[in-house]
């Protein structure tokens, strides 16, 4: 690299550019200056002016070169390549006669955007060599030129003689009184601008090799769910950290266990609702969410609603990180000058519009204003803005971590927290994504199902899938790779994206960390994860102290030859305090991974590096110290599986044989209490963890044919365990784990399918846990078998045990919801089946799968009112509370059933429908005018003594 680039600025930089880059004779330099300024100085550049223009022009060229090289570094171009290949090409590029005036336009008054596409074409056609591996898709020309333009404005401001020559004093007059020159109020142009800026998903930072830029945001937007409450995560700390603070007397009253439980209970008692409805009902609101939760996308969608004609309310979107550096007096001046956008609104006309017409002003990214003092000033600006324009609806977004709600709460802002995507929302996203992204692909259905199965069958992937950003990444990667088997590639891609944002954000934080690239950061994350797993809590803790973190980072940077390693470490840790990337600050000088999945991934990668690359870990150590020590610890299971997906298959085979051969004393894995029904002790799932983890490790092998004999041995050993050749029965969780493992590892295997069905004949009722999960196994592993659907239907009607029939109903609804007969079978069970377990299972299936069908609510209301079975009425009321409690008609139904349900205390107080109705009313409608009178009436008059006692206790709590 040109060392002087990083070390010099201002006049000194210009001098070095003139000497080392342009290096032109007097006449040639004058020609260069004339070409450079020909489009921004209308009267031409005289010989007298060249002396004034020479130095700032050279300084500007130096700034452009610095920005160009920085972009190469962001995209991991090695310093050696920059030195040997790019140095001469960049010098020729900035000397190009076509490039000169493009760069010079930055000196023109009111100039807003460099023609970066033209620069890109000149570079690619004339200066980019094919052997250089130039990152064409990821190189952000727009960002380079935008930062260059900012630098030029600084050069102009610092040079009084230049300002006089270019008459830029007029710009300062306009900044003081923007009303002197009106940019107008061109609504049509503004609509076009919004459509251009926000109309399509921007996926270049997620994947540069499989871009699907034609997907419209409007078509892909999945409306988020929110709760009107501050998230309890603001108060939560890891358990070991809480204990430490308690011992040191540092845990205040607001973080006591009782207080934390109160915060959690208060949060989850708030009803969830769709965000568009919540926003529409709010005059002033803050939307809180994790990174990648879709906060900015929500605001862009609201802006597009106006573009699409769905609302007459004019949307104005202010990116607060741009506003913070704009050096303006207020938001109207910011919009007048068009900072951060390619449109402007006249300040006086906008002022009148805000006073008289419906307007939605959205302030995006309060958390992206890193300086606390500046952030505080902006909050004051927003509050003052709401007072000045009382008719305007205002919406603010921020990340959760580090957000302080106090002043905005006092100013009357409502707070909504975005919830993680639920299963239905994830599936809706997957359906829409592949319908839009692979419209002509005949493999679309397979891709959809593969991603749904990967998310359903892998806890690690589930942990990421509820985040829209990471779910989008999964959808892209799923087209090329087998998930969950190849999920290590997913984690690698995800970490790259988050590290990309780390790179971008550290520039906004003004931390000069450019020397530390993505590779170095990934290596540091591996070492941090490895350090965590060696701690007291192991991987379970996901926690590292600032002291240990400092030591790991400093040692690494020193070993890699970085200068001032301790200073750079402190800067990195400062970043973690300011922002959530892959790591985050957890409070009390401790740090952890934002997603546990990344902790497991980086730990696995580090172990593989030590085993395969560094050779500091022998196979015997890998077997005994990693697998042998941790196979019983579930927090290590994902790490062990990832390792098997990365190392040579021959070693995986040996590890599987090692795990399967472990001789365990089953008596050490018994539940402490006997099964109350069958009067025996049941084996916990830990008793078969060696087989389970062996099978899952096998599932991570790409070419299992290489382990065919070992696979067959493992399958037969697992079958033998299930055939109960030991004296103990398995617990519910153990049975579920075995069945799920069989279905996931041997999906589609005909031998396993026949064997599973045979279990229904050979197992006794005492082994009912296996019976429950066999239909689920067939749904998961053998749905496409031509006989599976008919077998599931047969179990619904003819299975010997009712719990088997209930499970079969759920499987039918989940797996074959689009079959013509499925909905009719479910409804028939609700109406006519004699067993209440079967009826309740059918009710849950109806609500889960067909909730949006207008007839579903009618069916559930009818069951709540008219079913002769009290348990069915109870379950119907529960589903109404879970999904329709905001409906006014349903609210009245709860009050009605609390009075009129005929339950007579038959045998189970917990299934009393009147009690369920009262519980819902107390929880969700405590301030309803009918609530207290109803509780008083039930406390005095209900025929059931237990219900009267419950009502009396609840009444006492509410009245106090």
Short mmCIF file of C-alpha atoms in Angstrom, two decimals, residues 199-475:
data_model
loop_
_atom_site.label_atom_id
_atom_site.label_comp_id
_atom_site.label_asym_id
_atom_site.label_seq_id
_atom_site.Cartn_x
_atom_site.Cartn_y
_atom_site.Cartn_z
CA UNK A 199 -38.96 -0.45 -4.33
CA UNK A 200 -36.66 -3.48 -4.56
CA UNK A 201 -34.87 -5.58 -1.97
CA UNK A 202 -31.19 -4.72 -1.72
CA UNK A 203 -29.45 -8.07 -1.47
CA UNK A 204 -25.92 -7.31 -2.67
CA UNK A 205 -24.53 -7.40 0.86
CA UNK A 206 -26.06 -10.85 1.45
CA UNK A 207 -24.93 -12.64 -1.66
CA UNK A 208 -23.05 -11.31 -4.66
CA UNK A 209 -23.12 -14.55 -6.67
CA UNK A 210 -26.86 -15.21 -6.77
CA UNK A 211 -28.47 -11.80 -6.91
CA UNK A 212 -32.25 -11.55 -7.20
CA UNK A 213 -32.58 -7.80 -7.48
CA UNK A 214 -35.96 -8.03 -9.23
CA UNK A 215 -37.81 -8.94 -6.02
CA UNK A 216 -40.02 -6.06 -4.98
CA UNK A 217 -40.10 -5.14 -1.32
CA UNK A 218 -43.85 -4.63 -1.67
CA UNK A 219 -44.35 -8.29 -2.60
CA UNK A 220 -41.99 -9.75 0.01
CA UNK A 221 -42.93 -7.68 3.06
CA UNK A 222 -44.03 -9.94 5.92
CA UNK A 223 -45.89 -7.83 8.45
CA UNK A 224 -44.20 -8.12 11.82
CA UNK A 225 -45.91 -8.82 15.13
CA UNK A 226 -45.28 -6.43 18.02
CA UNK A 227 -46.02 -6.11 21.73
CA UNK A 228 -46.66 -2.72 23.28
CA UNK A 229 -43.98 -2.99 25.94
CA UNK A 230 -40.27 -2.56 26.50
CA UNK A 231 -38.52 -5.92 26.05
CA UNK A 232 -37.40 -7.79 29.17
CA UNK A 233 -34.01 -8.42 27.55
CA UNK A 234 -33.15 -4.86 28.64
CA UNK A 235 -33.08 -6.11 32.21
CA UNK A 236 -31.93 -9.70 31.85
CA UNK A 237 -28.43 -10.90 32.72
CA UNK A 238 -26.86 -14.37 32.55
CA UNK A 239 -27.43 -16.42 35.71
CA UNK A 240 -23.76 -16.66 36.68
CA UNK A 241 -23.38 -12.91 36.24
CA UNK A 242 -26.43 -12.29 38.44
CA UNK A 243 -24.92 -14.48 41.16
CA UNK A 244 -21.63 -12.58 40.94
CA UNK A 245 -23.38 -9.21 41.22
CA UNK A 246 -25.48 -10.44 44.14
CA UNK A 247 -22.34 -11.58 45.99
CA UNK A 248 -20.73 -8.20 45.37
CA UNK A 249 -23.88 -6.34 46.44
CA UNK A 250 -24.15 -4.68 43.02
CA UNK A 251 -27.56 -6.02 41.97
CA UNK A 252 -29.96 -3.10 42.47
CA UNK A 253 -33.65 -3.41 43.26
CA UNK A 254 -34.58 -2.98 39.60
CA UNK A 255 -32.51 -6.11 38.74
CA UNK A 256 -33.57 -8.31 41.65
CA UNK A 257 -35.04 -11.73 40.73
CA UNK A 258 -38.47 -10.54 41.77
CA UNK A 259 -38.20 -7.38 39.67
CA UNK A 260 -36.92 -9.30 36.63
CA UNK A 261 -39.78 -11.77 36.89
CA UNK A 262 -42.18 -8.84 37.10
CA UNK A 263 -40.71 -7.30 33.93
CA UNK A 264 -41.02 -10.59 32.06
CA UNK A 265 -44.57 -11.23 33.23
CA UNK A 266 -45.60 -7.68 32.41
CA UNK A 267 -44.08 -7.96 28.94
CA UNK A 268 -45.68 -11.25 27.95
CA UNK A 269 -49.05 -10.24 29.34
CA UNK A 270 -49.21 -7.56 26.68
CA UNK A 271 -51.18 -8.85 23.68
CA UNK A 272 -49.31 -9.29 20.43
CA UNK A 273 -50.70 -7.50 17.39
CA UNK A 274 -49.74 -6.73 13.82
CA UNK A 275 -47.41 -3.78 13.44
CA UNK A 276 -49.33 -1.89 10.72
CA UNK A 277 -52.42 -1.81 12.91
CA UNK A 278 -50.36 -0.71 15.92
CA UNK A 279 -48.67 2.07 13.95
CA UNK A 280 -51.97 3.25 12.47
CA UNK A 281 -53.40 3.61 15.99
CA UNK A 282 -50.43 5.61 17.30
CA UNK A 283 -49.80 9.33 16.98
CA UNK A 284 -46.25 9.00 18.32
CA UNK A 285 -44.47 5.63 18.57
CA UNK A 286 -41.06 3.96 18.86
CA UNK A 287 -40.44 0.61 17.15
CA UNK A 288 -37.73 -1.43 18.87
CA UNK A 289 -36.08 -4.51 17.40
CA UNK A 290 -32.93 -6.59 17.14
CA UNK A 291 -30.47 -6.18 14.24
CA UNK A 292 -32.04 -7.61 11.09
CA UNK A 293 -35.57 -7.61 12.57
CA UNK A 294 -36.88 -5.45 9.73
CA UNK A 295 -37.19 -2.00 11.32
CA UNK A 296 -35.95 -0.07 8.28
CA UNK A 297 -37.88 -2.34 5.93
CA UNK A 298 -41.07 -1.51 7.83
CA UNK A 299 -40.52 2.23 7.32
CA UNK A 300 -39.73 1.72 3.64
CA UNK A 301 -42.93 -0.31 3.24
CA UNK A 302 -44.95 2.49 4.88
CA UNK A 303 -43.42 4.94 2.41
CA UNK A 304 -44.28 2.65 -0.50
CA UNK A 305 -47.89 2.40 0.69
CA UNK A 306 -48.22 6.05 -0.27
CA UNK A 307 -46.43 5.50 -3.58
CA UNK A 308 -48.84 2.65 -4.37
CA UNK A 309 -51.85 4.83 -3.55
CA UNK A 310 -52.85 2.86 -0.45
CA UNK A 311 -52.88 6.00 1.72
CA UNK A 312 -53.09 9.74 1.27
CA UNK A 313 -50.74 10.39 4.20
CA UNK A 314 -47.46 11.82 2.86
CA UNK A 315 -44.49 9.84 4.28
CA UNK A 316 -41.18 11.55 5.06
CA UNK A 317 -38.27 9.27 5.95
CA UNK A 318 -35.29 10.77 7.80
CA UNK A 319 -32.21 8.57 8.28
CA UNK A 320 -30.89 9.88 11.59
CA UNK A 321 -27.27 8.90 10.92
CA UNK A 322 -27.38 11.31 7.93
CA UNK A 323 -29.14 14.00 9.92
CA UNK A 324 -26.55 13.79 12.70
CA UNK A 325 -23.74 14.88 10.36
CA UNK A 326 -25.71 17.26 8.13
CA UNK A 327 -24.91 20.45 10.07
CA UNK A 328 -28.45 21.78 9.76
CA UNK A 329 -30.65 23.54 12.29
CA UNK A 330 -33.77 21.36 12.02
CA UNK A 331 -35.48 18.55 10.12
CA UNK A 332 -37.15 20.91 7.63
CA UNK A 333 -33.82 22.39 6.62
CA UNK A 334 -32.47 18.85 6.27
CA UNK A 335 -35.30 17.93 3.88
CA UNK A 336 -35.02 21.28 2.07
CA UNK A 337 -31.37 20.66 1.29
CA UNK A 338 -31.98 17.06 0.25
CA UNK A 339 -29.33 15.58 2.51
CA UNK A 340 -29.22 11.80 2.17
CA UNK A 341 -31.69 11.78 -0.74
CA UNK A 342 -32.01 12.85 -4.38
CA UNK A 343 -35.08 15.03 -3.79
CA UNK A 344 -35.84 18.24 -1.90
CA UNK A 345 -38.91 19.91 -0.41
CA UNK A 346 -39.19 23.65 -0.01
CA UNK A 347 -38.95 24.43 3.69
CA UNK A 348 -41.80 26.96 3.79
CA UNK A 349 -44.18 24.80 1.75
CA UNK A 350 -43.30 21.75 3.84
CA UNK A 351 -43.92 23.72 7.03
CA UNK A 352 -47.42 24.57 5.81
CA UNK A 353 -48.04 20.98 4.74
CA UNK A 354 -47.09 19.62 8.16
CA UNK A 355 -49.49 22.05 9.83
CA UNK A 356 -52.46 21.35 7.58
CA UNK A 357 -52.26 17.91 5.93
CA UNK A 358 -51.94 14.30 7.12
CA UNK A 359 -48.24 13.44 7.24
CA UNK A 360 -46.18 10.55 8.62
CA UNK A 361 -42.60 11.49 9.57
CA UNK A 362 -40.35 8.49 10.20
CA UNK A 363 -37.00 8.77 11.97
CA UNK A 364 -34.96 5.67 11.22
CA UNK A 365 -32.06 4.40 13.33
CA UNK A 366 -31.85 6.38 16.56
CA UNK A 367 -29.30 3.78 17.68
CA UNK A 368 -27.11 4.64 14.68
CA UNK A 369 -26.34 8.04 16.21
CA UNK A 370 -23.41 6.74 18.23
CA UNK A 371 -22.44 9.87 20.12
CA UNK A 372 -24.65 9.98 23.22
CA UNK A 373 -24.68 13.78 23.42
CA UNK A 374 -25.74 14.06 19.77
CA UNK A 375 -28.37 11.38 20.27
CA UNK A 376 -29.77 13.31 23.21
CA UNK A 377 -29.98 16.49 21.12
CA UNK A 378 -31.80 14.62 18.35
CA UNK A 379 -34.34 13.24 20.84
CA UNK A 380 -34.94 16.85 21.93
CA UNK A 381 -35.34 17.84 18.27
CA UNK A 382 -37.93 15.10 17.72
CA UNK A 383 -39.93 16.02 20.84
CA UNK A 384 -39.85 19.69 19.83
CA UNK A 385 -40.96 18.69 16.32
CA UNK A 386 -44.03 16.87 17.72
CA UNK A 387 -45.00 20.00 19.69
CA UNK A 388 -44.56 22.25 16.68
CA UNK A 389 -46.59 19.98 14.39
CA UNK A 390 -49.25 18.28 16.55
CA UNK A 391 -51.13 16.80 13.58
CA UNK A 392 -48.11 14.89 12.29
CA UNK A 393 -47.76 11.19 13.13
CA UNK A 394 -44.20 10.38 14.19
CA UNK A 395 -42.47 7.00 14.13
CA UNK A 396 -38.95 6.25 15.45
CA UNK A 397 -36.92 3.04 15.13
CA UNK A 398 -34.05 1.84 17.30
CA UNK A 399 -32.22 -1.29 18.32
CA UNK A 400 -33.10 -2.63 21.77
CA UNK A 401 -29.63 -2.77 23.29
CA UNK A 402 -28.57 0.62 24.63
CA UNK A 403 -31.93 2.31 24.05
CA UNK A 404 -33.08 4.66 26.82
CA UNK A 405 -36.87 5.11 26.73
CA UNK A 406 -37.31 7.61 29.53
CA UNK A 407 -37.63 10.96 27.75
CA UNK A 408 -39.69 9.70 24.85
CA UNK A 409 -42.00 7.87 27.28
CA UNK A 410 -42.53 11.12 29.19
CA UNK A 411 -43.24 12.83 25.86
CA UNK A 412 -46.13 10.42 25.22
CA UNK A 413 -44.46 8.03 22.77
CA UNK A 414 -45.83 4.49 22.78
CA UNK A 415 -43.22 1.71 22.59
CA UNK A 416 -43.64 -1.42 20.47
CA UNK A 417 -41.14 -4.29 20.35
CA UNK A 418 -40.88 -6.43 17.21
CA UNK A 419 -41.36 -10.12 17.97
CA UNK A 420 -39.35 -12.92 16.41
CA UNK A 421 -40.96 -14.47 13.34
CA UNK A 422 -43.22 -17.38 14.28
CA UNK A 423 -43.52 -20.60 12.28
CA UNK A 424 -46.42 -19.33 10.17
CA UNK A 425 -44.58 -16.14 9.28
CA UNK A 426 -41.41 -18.06 8.43
CA UNK A 427 -43.36 -20.40 6.16
CA UNK A 428 -45.16 -17.47 4.51
CA UNK A 429 -41.78 -15.86 3.81
CA UNK A 430 -40.42 -19.08 2.28
CA UNK A 431 -43.49 -19.53 0.06
CA UNK A 432 -43.33 -15.97 -1.24
CA UNK A 433 -39.54 -15.96 -1.65
CA UNK A 434 -39.38 -18.97 -3.92
CA UNK A 435 -42.50 -17.96 -5.85
CA UNK A 436 -40.76 -14.68 -6.70
CA UNK A 437 -37.09 -15.68 -6.84
CA UNK A 438 -37.37 -18.97 -8.76
CA UNK A 439 -40.62 -18.47 -10.59
CA UNK A 440 -39.67 -20.68 -13.54
CA UNK A 441 -37.76 -23.26 -11.52
CA UNK A 442 -39.44 -26.68 -11.57
CA UNK A 443 -37.56 -27.47 -8.37
CA UNK A 444 -39.43 -24.77 -6.43
CA UNK A 445 -41.57 -27.10 -4.29
CA UNK A 446 -38.56 -29.17 -3.27
CA UNK A 447 -36.61 -26.07 -2.27
CA UNK A 448 -39.51 -24.75 -0.19
CA UNK A 449 -39.93 -28.01 1.68
CA UNK A 450 -36.20 -28.51 2.16
CA UNK A 451 -35.83 -25.15 3.87
CA UNK A 452 -38.93 -25.68 6.03
CA UNK A 453 -37.63 -29.10 7.08
CA UNK A 454 -34.16 -27.71 7.82
CA UNK A 455 -35.65 -25.07 10.11
CA UNK A 456 -38.02 -27.55 11.76
CA UNK A 457 -35.37 -30.21 12.38
CA UNK A 458 -32.39 -28.14 13.51
CA UNK A 459 -32.47 -26.09 16.70
CA UNK A 460 -29.39 -24.18 15.61
CA UNK A 461 -31.04 -23.09 12.36
CA UNK A 462 -34.27 -22.33 14.22
CA UNK A 463 -32.31 -19.91 16.40
CA UNK A 464 -31.48 -17.87 13.29
CA UNK A 465 -34.62 -18.34 11.17
CA UNK A 466 -36.81 -16.07 13.27
CA UNK A 467 -34.70 -13.09 12.11
CA UNK A 468 -35.75 -11.75 8.66
CA UNK A 469 -32.19 -10.85 7.62
CA UNK A 470 -30.79 -14.30 8.39
CA UNK A 471 -33.89 -16.05 7.00
CA UNK A 472 -33.31 -14.23 3.70
CA UNK A 473 -29.75 -15.53 3.70
CA UNK A 474 -31.02 -19.08 4.27
CA UNK A 475 -33.41 -18.78 1.33
#
